Amino acid sequence: ADPAATVRRIHERLGYPHDAALDRAVEAYLARAAETPRYPHRYSLEEFGLTRALVLDRSATYLAWAEARCGRPLVA
């Protein structure tokens, strides 16, 4: 809901410097992004010869790692 605040929290969490210049840059980026037209992209796994089961199977190692890092399941 508040991308600028999210950037500030990420910088604080990672120990990166954060100042008014970065705030202005983030706000400028968000203003430009708001003016950029967005076109819907609707794709299905089947269009690429994939299934949900196949993607989950091939991603199992990564999902296990990510779930351990996040402390909760990522896929329902």
PDB file of N, CA and C in Angstrom:
ATOM      1  N   ALA A   1       0.822  -1.189   0.000  1.00  0.00           N
ATOM      2  CA  ALA A   1       0.000   0.000   0.000  1.00  0.00           C
ATOM      3  C   ALA A   1       0.870   1.258   0.000  1.00  0.00           C
ATOM      4  N   ASP A   2       2.081   1.164   0.545  1.00  0.00           N
ATOM      5  CA  ASP A   2       2.969   2.331   0.618  1.00  0.00           C
ATOM      6  C   ASP A   2       4.374   1.918   0.170  1.00  0.00           C
ATOM      7  N   PRO A   3       4.621   1.925  -1.156  1.00  0.00           N
ATOM      8  CA  PRO A   3       5.917   1.461  -1.658  1.00  0.00           C
ATOM      9  C   PRO A   3       7.116   2.227  -1.101  1.00  0.00           C
ATOM     10  N   ALA A   4       6.976   3.538  -0.910  1.00  0.00           N
ATOM     11  CA  ALA A   4       8.106   4.324  -0.393  1.00  0.00           C
ATOM     12  C   ALA A   4       8.479   3.869   1.018  1.00  0.00           C
ATOM     13  N   ALA A   5       7.474   3.618   1.846  1.00  0.00           N
ATOM     14  CA  ALA A   5       7.745   3.129   3.207  1.00  0.00           C
ATOM     15  C   ALA A   5       8.360   1.738   3.165  1.00  0.00           C
ATOM     16  N   THR A   6       7.940   0.936   2.208  1.00  0.00           N
ATOM     17  CA  THR A   6       8.506  -0.407   2.073  1.00  0.00           C
ATOM     18  C   THR A   6       9.987  -0.327   1.727  1.00  0.00           C
ATOM     19  N   VAL A   7      10.347   0.574   0.834  1.00  0.00           N
ATOM     20  CA  VAL A   7      11.762   0.759   0.476  1.00  0.00           C
ATOM     21  C   VAL A   7      12.555   1.191   1.705  1.00  0.00           C
ATOM     22  N   ARG A   8      12.006   2.110   2.487  1.00  0.00           N
ATOM     23  CA  ARG A   8      12.697   2.542   3.715  1.00  0.00           C
ATOM     24  C   ARG A   8      12.914   1.362   4.666  1.00  0.00           C
ATOM     25  N   ARG A   9      11.877   0.537   4.862  1.00  0.00           N
ATOM     26  CA  ARG A   9      12.019  -0.614   5.772  1.00  0.00           C
ATOM     27  C   ARG A   9      13.058  -1.611   5.252  1.00  0.00           C
ATOM     28  N   ILE A  10      13.076  -1.830   3.948  1.00  0.00           N
ATOM     29  CA  ILE A  10      14.068  -2.752   3.375  1.00  0.00           C
ATOM     30  C   ILE A  10      15.477  -2.210   3.614  1.00  0.00           C
ATOM     31  N   HIS A  11      15.669  -0.934   3.374  1.00  0.00           N
ATOM     32  CA  HIS A  11      16.987  -0.341   3.605  1.00  0.00           C
ATOM     33  C   HIS A  11      17.388  -0.465   5.077  1.00  0.00           C
ATOM     34  N   GLU A  12      16.474  -0.173   5.970  1.00  0.00           N
ATOM     35  CA  GLU A  12      16.777  -0.291   7.399  1.00  0.00           C
ATOM     36  C   GLU A  12      17.137  -1.728   7.749  1.00  0.00           C
ATOM     37  N   ARG A  13      16.342  -2.669   7.258  1.00  0.00           N
ATOM     38  CA  ARG A  13      16.561  -4.085   7.581  1.00  0.00           C
ATOM     39  C   ARG A  13      17.920  -4.579   7.082  1.00  0.00           C
ATOM     40  N   LEU A  14      18.312  -4.110   5.880  1.00  0.00           N
ATOM     41  CA  LEU A  14      19.567  -4.565   5.291  1.00  0.00           C
ATOM     42  C   LEU A  14      20.761  -3.703   5.679  1.00  0.00           C
ATOM     43  N   GLY A  15      20.499  -2.633   6.422  1.00  0.00           N
ATOM     44  CA  GLY A  15      21.590  -1.774   6.872  1.00  0.00           C
ATOM     45  C   GLY A  15      22.106  -0.835   5.799  1.00  0.00           C
ATOM     46  N   TYR A  16      21.314  -0.597   4.746  1.00  0.00           N
ATOM     47  CA  TYR A  16      21.723   0.319   3.684  1.00  0.00           C
ATOM     48  C   TYR A  16      21.424   1.757   4.103  1.00  0.00           C
ATOM     49  N   PRO A  17      22.233   2.699   3.638  1.00  0.00           N
ATOM     50  CA  PRO A  17      21.947   4.096   3.952  1.00  0.00           C
ATOM     51  C   PRO A  17      20.668   4.546   3.249  1.00  0.00           C
ATOM     52  N   HIS A  18      19.950   5.422   3.901  1.00  0.00           N
ATOM     53  CA  HIS A  18      18.700   5.933   3.347  1.00  0.00           C
ATOM     54  C   HIS A  18      18.612   7.415   3.682  1.00  0.00           C
ATOM     55  N   ASP A  19      18.368   8.217   2.655  1.00  0.00           N
ATOM     56  CA  ASP A  19      18.304   9.652   2.901  1.00  0.00           C
ATOM     57  C   ASP A  19      17.197  10.287   2.063  1.00  0.00           C
ATOM     58  N   ALA A  20      17.072  11.593   2.163  1.00  0.00           N
ATOM     59  CA  ALA A  20      16.019  12.317   1.459  1.00  0.00           C
ATOM     60  C   ALA A  20      16.168  12.177  -0.051  1.00  0.00           C
ATOM     61  N   ALA A  21      17.387  12.091  -0.561  1.00  0.00           N
ATOM     62  CA  ALA A  21      17.597  11.938  -2.004  1.00  0.00           C
ATOM     63  C   ALA A  21      17.000  10.630  -2.506  1.00  0.00           C
ATOM     64  N   LEU A  22      17.157   9.573  -1.723  1.00  0.00           N
ATOM     65  CA  LEU A  22      16.569   8.290  -2.106  1.00  0.00           C
ATOM     66  C   LEU A  22      15.046   8.371  -2.053  1.00  0.00           C
ATOM     67  N   ASP A  23      14.514   9.034  -1.043  1.00  0.00           N
ATOM     68  CA  ASP A  23      13.057   9.229  -0.971  1.00  0.00           C
ATOM     69  C   ASP A  23      12.546   9.944  -2.217  1.00  0.00           C
ATOM     70  N   ARG A  24      13.253  10.978  -2.650  1.00  0.00           N
ATOM     71  CA  ARG A  24      12.840  11.720  -3.844  1.00  0.00           C
ATOM     72  C   ARG A  24      12.926  10.839  -5.085  1.00  0.00           C
ATOM     73  N   ALA A  25      13.973  10.026  -5.180  1.00  0.00           N
ATOM     74  CA  ALA A  25      14.132   9.136  -6.332  1.00  0.00           C
ATOM     75  C   ALA A  25      13.007   8.101  -6.382  1.00  0.00           C
ATOM     76  N   VAL A  26      12.653   7.557  -5.221  1.00  0.00           N
ATOM     77  CA  VAL A  26      11.563   6.579  -5.163  1.00  0.00           C
ATOM     78  C   VAL A  26      10.254   7.248  -5.568  1.00  0.00           C
ATOM     79  N   GLU A  27       9.983   8.420  -5.050  1.00  0.00           N
ATOM     80  CA  GLU A  27       8.748   9.129  -5.393  1.00  0.00           C
ATOM     81  C   GLU A  27       8.702   9.466  -6.886  1.00  0.00           C
ATOM     82  N   ALA A  28       9.843   9.873  -7.466  1.00  0.00           N
ATOM     83  CA  ALA A  28       9.890  10.179  -8.901  1.00  0.00           C
ATOM     84  C   ALA A  28       9.616   8.916  -9.716  1.00  0.00           C
ATOM     85  N   TYR A  29      10.224   7.798  -9.310  1.00  0.00           N
ATOM     86  CA  TYR A  29       9.981   6.541 -10.006  1.00  0.00           C
ATOM     87  C   TYR A  29       8.499   6.165  -9.936  1.00  0.00           C
ATOM     88  N   LEU A  30       7.917   6.274  -8.760  1.00  0.00           N
ATOM     89  CA  LEU A  30       6.505   5.915  -8.603  1.00  0.00           C
ATOM     90  C   LEU A  30       5.607   6.821  -9.450  1.00  0.00           C
ATOM     91  N   ALA A  31       5.941   8.095  -9.558  1.00  0.00           N
ATOM     92  CA  ALA A  31       5.150   9.013 -10.385  1.00  0.00           C
ATOM     93  C   ALA A  31       5.236   8.613 -11.854  1.00  0.00           C
ATOM     94  N   ARG A  32       6.456   8.280 -12.320  1.00  0.00           N
ATOM     95  CA  ARG A  32       6.611   7.840 -13.718  1.00  0.00           C
ATOM     96  C   ARG A  32       5.879   6.534 -13.958  1.00  0.00           C
ATOM     97  N   ALA A  33       5.989   5.611 -13.020  1.00  0.00           N
ATOM     98  CA  ALA A  33       5.356   4.298 -13.173  1.00  0.00           C
ATOM     99  C   ALA A  33       3.838   4.429 -13.232  1.00  0.00           C
ATOM    100  N   ALA A  34       3.284   5.385 -12.497  1.00  0.00           N
ATOM    101  CA  ALA A  34       1.829   5.575 -12.485  1.00  0.00           C
ATOM    102  C   ALA A  34       1.327   6.037 -13.852  1.00  0.00           C
ATOM    103  N   GLU A  35       2.180   6.700 -14.626  1.00  0.00           N
ATOM    104  CA  GLU A  35       1.795   7.199 -15.938  1.00  0.00           C
ATOM    105  C   GLU A  35       2.015   6.171 -17.048  1.00  0.00           C
ATOM    106  N   THR A  36       2.713   5.099 -16.750  1.00  0.00           N
ATOM    107  CA  THR A  36       3.020   4.085 -17.751  1.00  0.00           C
ATOM    108  C   THR A  36       1.804   3.183 -17.962  1.00  0.00           C
ATOM    109  N   PRO A  37       1.372   3.034 -19.212  1.00  0.00           N
ATOM    110  CA  PRO A  37       0.213   2.167 -19.444  1.00  0.00           C
ATOM    111  C   PRO A  37       0.520   0.723 -19.066  1.00  0.00           C
ATOM    112  N   ARG A  38      -0.440   0.067 -18.510  1.00  0.00           N
ATOM    113  CA  ARG A  38      -0.301  -1.348 -18.123  1.00  0.00           C
ATOM    114  C   ARG A  38      -1.247  -2.178 -18.984  1.00  0.00           C
ATOM    115  N   TYR A  39      -0.706  -3.188 -19.573  1.00  0.00           N
ATOM    116  CA  TYR A  39      -1.512  -4.071 -20.398  1.00  0.00           C
ATOM    117  C   TYR A  39      -1.604  -5.427 -19.709  1.00  0.00           C
ATOM    118  N   PRO A  40      -2.780  -6.008 -19.674  1.00  0.00           N
ATOM    119  CA  PRO A  40      -2.927  -7.291 -18.979  1.00  0.00           C
ATOM    120  C   PRO A  40      -2.193  -8.411 -19.715  1.00  0.00           C
ATOM    121  N   HIS A  41      -1.564  -9.247 -18.956  1.00  0.00           N
ATOM    122  CA  HIS A  41      -0.906 -10.442 -19.486  1.00  0.00           C
ATOM    123  C   HIS A  41      -1.590 -11.634 -18.844  1.00  0.00           C
ATOM    124  N   ARG A  42      -2.209 -12.433 -19.651  1.00  0.00           N
ATOM    125  CA  ARG A  42      -2.885 -13.623 -19.126  1.00  0.00           C
ATOM    126  C   ARG A  42      -2.343 -14.848 -19.859  1.00  0.00           C
ATOM    127  N   TYR A  43      -1.568 -15.601 -19.140  1.00  0.00           N
ATOM    128  CA  TYR A  43      -0.979 -16.804 -19.699  1.00  0.00           C
ATOM    129  C   TYR A  43      -1.365 -17.983 -18.823  1.00  0.00           C
ATOM    130  N   SER A  44      -1.331 -19.143 -19.408  1.00  0.00           N
ATOM    131  CA  SER A  44      -1.581 -20.351 -18.616  1.00  0.00           C
ATOM    132  C   SER A  44      -0.371 -21.266 -18.751  1.00  0.00           C
ATOM    133  N   LEU A  45      -0.176 -22.099 -17.758  1.00  0.00           N
ATOM    134  CA  LEU A  45       0.928 -23.060 -17.818  1.00  0.00           C
ATOM    135  C   LEU A  45       0.788 -23.961 -19.037  1.00  0.00           C
ATOM    136  N   GLU A  46      -0.443 -24.321 -19.334  1.00  0.00           N
ATOM    137  CA  GLU A  46      -0.694 -25.237 -20.443  1.00  0.00           C
ATOM    138  C   GLU A  46      -0.225 -24.670 -21.785  1.00  0.00           C
ATOM    139  N   GLU A  47      -0.254 -23.350 -21.938  1.00  0.00           N
ATOM    140  CA  GLU A  47       0.233 -22.734 -23.180  1.00  0.00           C
ATOM    141  C   GLU A  47       1.706 -23.035 -23.420  1.00  0.00           C
ATOM    142  N   PHE A  48       2.421 -23.356 -22.342  1.00  0.00           N
ATOM    143  CA  PHE A  48       3.846 -23.642 -22.432  1.00  0.00           C
ATOM    144  C   PHE A  48       4.154 -25.122 -22.209  1.00  0.00           C
ATOM    145  N   GLY A  49       3.112 -25.942 -22.274  1.00  0.00           N
ATOM    146  CA  GLY A  49       3.299 -27.375 -22.109  1.00  0.00           C
ATOM    147  C   GLY A  49       3.602 -27.781 -20.676  1.00  0.00           C
ATOM    148  N   LEU A  50       3.146 -27.000 -19.712  1.00  0.00           N
ATOM    149  CA  LEU A  50       3.420 -27.269 -18.302  1.00  0.00           C
ATOM    150  C   LEU A  50       2.119 -27.555 -17.550  1.00  0.00           C
ATOM    151  N   THR A  51       2.270 -28.162 -16.394  1.00  0.00           N
ATOM    152  CA  THR A  51       1.161 -28.359 -15.463  1.00  0.00           C
ATOM    153  C   THR A  51       1.599 -27.862 -14.096  1.00  0.00           C
ATOM    154  N   ARG A  52       0.637 -27.604 -13.238  1.00  0.00           N
ATOM    155  CA  ARG A  52       0.958 -27.162 -11.867  1.00  0.00           C
ATOM    156  C   ARG A  52       1.830 -28.204 -11.173  1.00  0.00           C
ATOM    157  N   ALA A  53       1.468 -29.482 -11.321  1.00  0.00           N
ATOM    158  CA  ALA A  53       2.225 -30.555 -10.668  1.00  0.00           C
ATOM    159  C   ALA A  53       3.675 -30.582 -11.155  1.00  0.00           C
ATOM    160  N   LEU A  54       3.877 -30.398 -12.452  1.00  0.00           N
ATOM    161  CA  LEU A  54       5.232 -30.411 -13.006  1.00  0.00           C
ATOM    162  C   LEU A  54       6.054 -29.237 -12.469  1.00  0.00           C
ATOM    163  N   VAL A  55       5.465 -28.058 -12.449  1.00  0.00           N
ATOM    164  CA  VAL A  55       6.176 -26.876 -11.939  1.00  0.00           C
ATOM    165  C   VAL A  55       6.525 -27.053 -10.468  1.00  0.00           C
ATOM    166  N   LEU A  56       5.576 -27.527  -9.666  1.00  0.00           N
ATOM    167  CA  LEU A  56       5.846 -27.744  -8.239  1.00  0.00           C
ATOM    168  C   LEU A  56       6.923 -28.806  -8.043  1.00  0.00           C
ATOM    169  N   ASP A  57       6.889 -29.865  -8.840  1.00  0.00           N
ATOM    170  CA  ASP A  57       7.898 -30.918  -8.726  1.00  0.00           C
ATOM    171  C   ASP A  57       9.284 -30.374  -9.061  1.00  0.00           C
ATOM    172  N   ARG A  58       9.379 -29.613 -10.140  1.00  0.00           N
ATOM    173  CA  ARG A  58      10.675 -29.071 -10.556  1.00  0.00           C
ATOM    174  C   ARG A  58      11.159 -27.954  -9.633  1.00  0.00           C
ATOM    175  N   SER A  59      10.268 -27.372  -8.873  1.00  0.00           N
ATOM    176  CA  SER A  59      10.624 -26.290  -7.959  1.00  0.00           C
ATOM    177  C   SER A  59      10.751 -26.753  -6.514  1.00  0.00           C
ATOM    178  N   ALA A  60      10.633 -28.028  -6.255  1.00  0.00           N
ATOM    179  CA  ALA A  60      10.564 -28.557  -4.891  1.00  0.00           C
ATOM    180  C   ALA A  60      11.763 -28.139  -4.035  1.00  0.00           C
ATOM    181  N   THR A  61      12.961 -28.224  -4.563  1.00  0.00           N
ATOM    182  CA  THR A  61      14.156 -27.871  -3.780  1.00  0.00           C
ATOM    183  C   THR A  61      14.121 -26.393  -3.401  1.00  0.00           C
ATOM    184  N   TYR A  62      13.824 -25.536  -4.376  1.00  0.00           N
ATOM    185  CA  TYR A  62      13.744 -24.102  -4.089  1.00  0.00           C
ATOM    186  C   TYR A  62      12.625 -23.808  -3.101  1.00  0.00           C
ATOM    187  N   LEU A  63      11.452 -24.397  -3.303  1.00  0.00           N
ATOM    188  CA  LEU A  63      10.331 -24.136  -2.403  1.00  0.00           C
ATOM    189  C   LEU A  63      10.647 -24.563  -0.973  1.00  0.00           C
ATOM    190  N   ALA A  64      11.318 -25.691  -0.815  1.00  0.00           N
ATOM    191  CA  ALA A  64      11.696 -26.145   0.530  1.00  0.00           C
ATOM    192  C   ALA A  64      12.645 -25.129   1.176  1.00  0.00           C
ATOM    193  N   TRP A  65      13.612 -24.639   0.403  1.00  0.00           N
ATOM    194  CA  TRP A  65      14.549 -23.641   0.928  1.00  0.00           C
ATOM    195  C   TRP A  65      13.805 -22.359   1.297  1.00  0.00           C
ATOM    196  N   ALA A  66      12.957 -21.866   0.387  1.00  0.00           N
ATOM    197  CA  ALA A  66      12.244 -20.616   0.630  1.00  0.00           C
ATOM    198  C   ALA A  66      11.289 -20.743   1.810  1.00  0.00           C
ATOM    199  N   GLU A  67      10.613 -21.873   1.923  1.00  0.00           N
ATOM    200  CA  GLU A  67       9.707 -22.079   3.051  1.00  0.00           C
ATOM    201  C   GLU A  67      10.465 -22.103   4.368  1.00  0.00           C
ATOM    202  N   ALA A  68      11.655 -22.694   4.371  1.00  0.00           N
ATOM    203  CA  ALA A  68      12.470 -22.711   5.592  1.00  0.00           C
ATOM    204  C   ALA A  68      12.895 -21.284   5.963  1.00  0.00           C
ATOM    205  N   ARG A  69      13.241 -20.473   4.956  1.00  0.00           N
ATOM    206  CA  ARG A  69      13.635 -19.086   5.211  1.00  0.00           C
ATOM    207  C   ARG A  69      12.477 -18.226   5.686  1.00  0.00           C
ATOM    208  N   CYS A  70      11.295 -18.468   5.113  1.00  0.00           N
ATOM    209  CA  CYS A  70      10.120 -17.654   5.456  1.00  0.00           C
ATOM    210  C   CYS A  70       9.386 -18.172   6.684  1.00  0.00           C
ATOM    211  N   GLY A  71       9.603 -19.414   7.013  1.00  0.00           N
ATOM    212  CA  GLY A  71       8.943 -19.981   8.178  1.00  0.00           C
ATOM    213  C   GLY A  71       7.496 -20.377   7.962  1.00  0.00           C
ATOM    214  N   ARG A  72       7.105 -20.459   6.702  1.00  0.00           N
ATOM    215  CA  ARG A  72       5.735 -20.887   6.408  1.00  0.00           C
ATOM    216  C   ARG A  72       5.669 -21.399   4.984  1.00  0.00           C
ATOM    217  N   PRO A  73       4.657 -22.238   4.694  1.00  0.00           N
ATOM    218  CA  PRO A  73       4.495 -22.749   3.333  1.00  0.00           C
ATOM    219  C   PRO A  73       4.203 -21.617   2.347  1.00  0.00           C
ATOM    220  N   LEU A  74       4.757 -21.720   1.154  1.00  0.00           N
ATOM    221  CA  LEU A  74       4.541 -20.709   0.138  1.00  0.00           C
ATOM    222  C   LEU A  74       3.464 -21.116  -0.866  1.00  0.00           C
ATOM    223  N   VAL A  75       3.186 -22.395  -0.939  1.00  0.00           N
ATOM    224  CA  VAL A  75       2.215 -22.907  -1.906  1.00  0.00           C
ATOM    225  C   VAL A  75       1.125 -23.636  -1.158  1.00  0.00           C
ATOM    226  N   ALA A  76      -0.102 -23.300  -1.524  1.00  0.00           N
ATOM    227  CA  ALA A  76      -1.251 -23.970  -0.894  1.00  0.00           C
ATOM    228  C   ALA A  76      -1.656 -25.174  -1.681  1.00  0.00           C
TER     229      ALA A  76
END
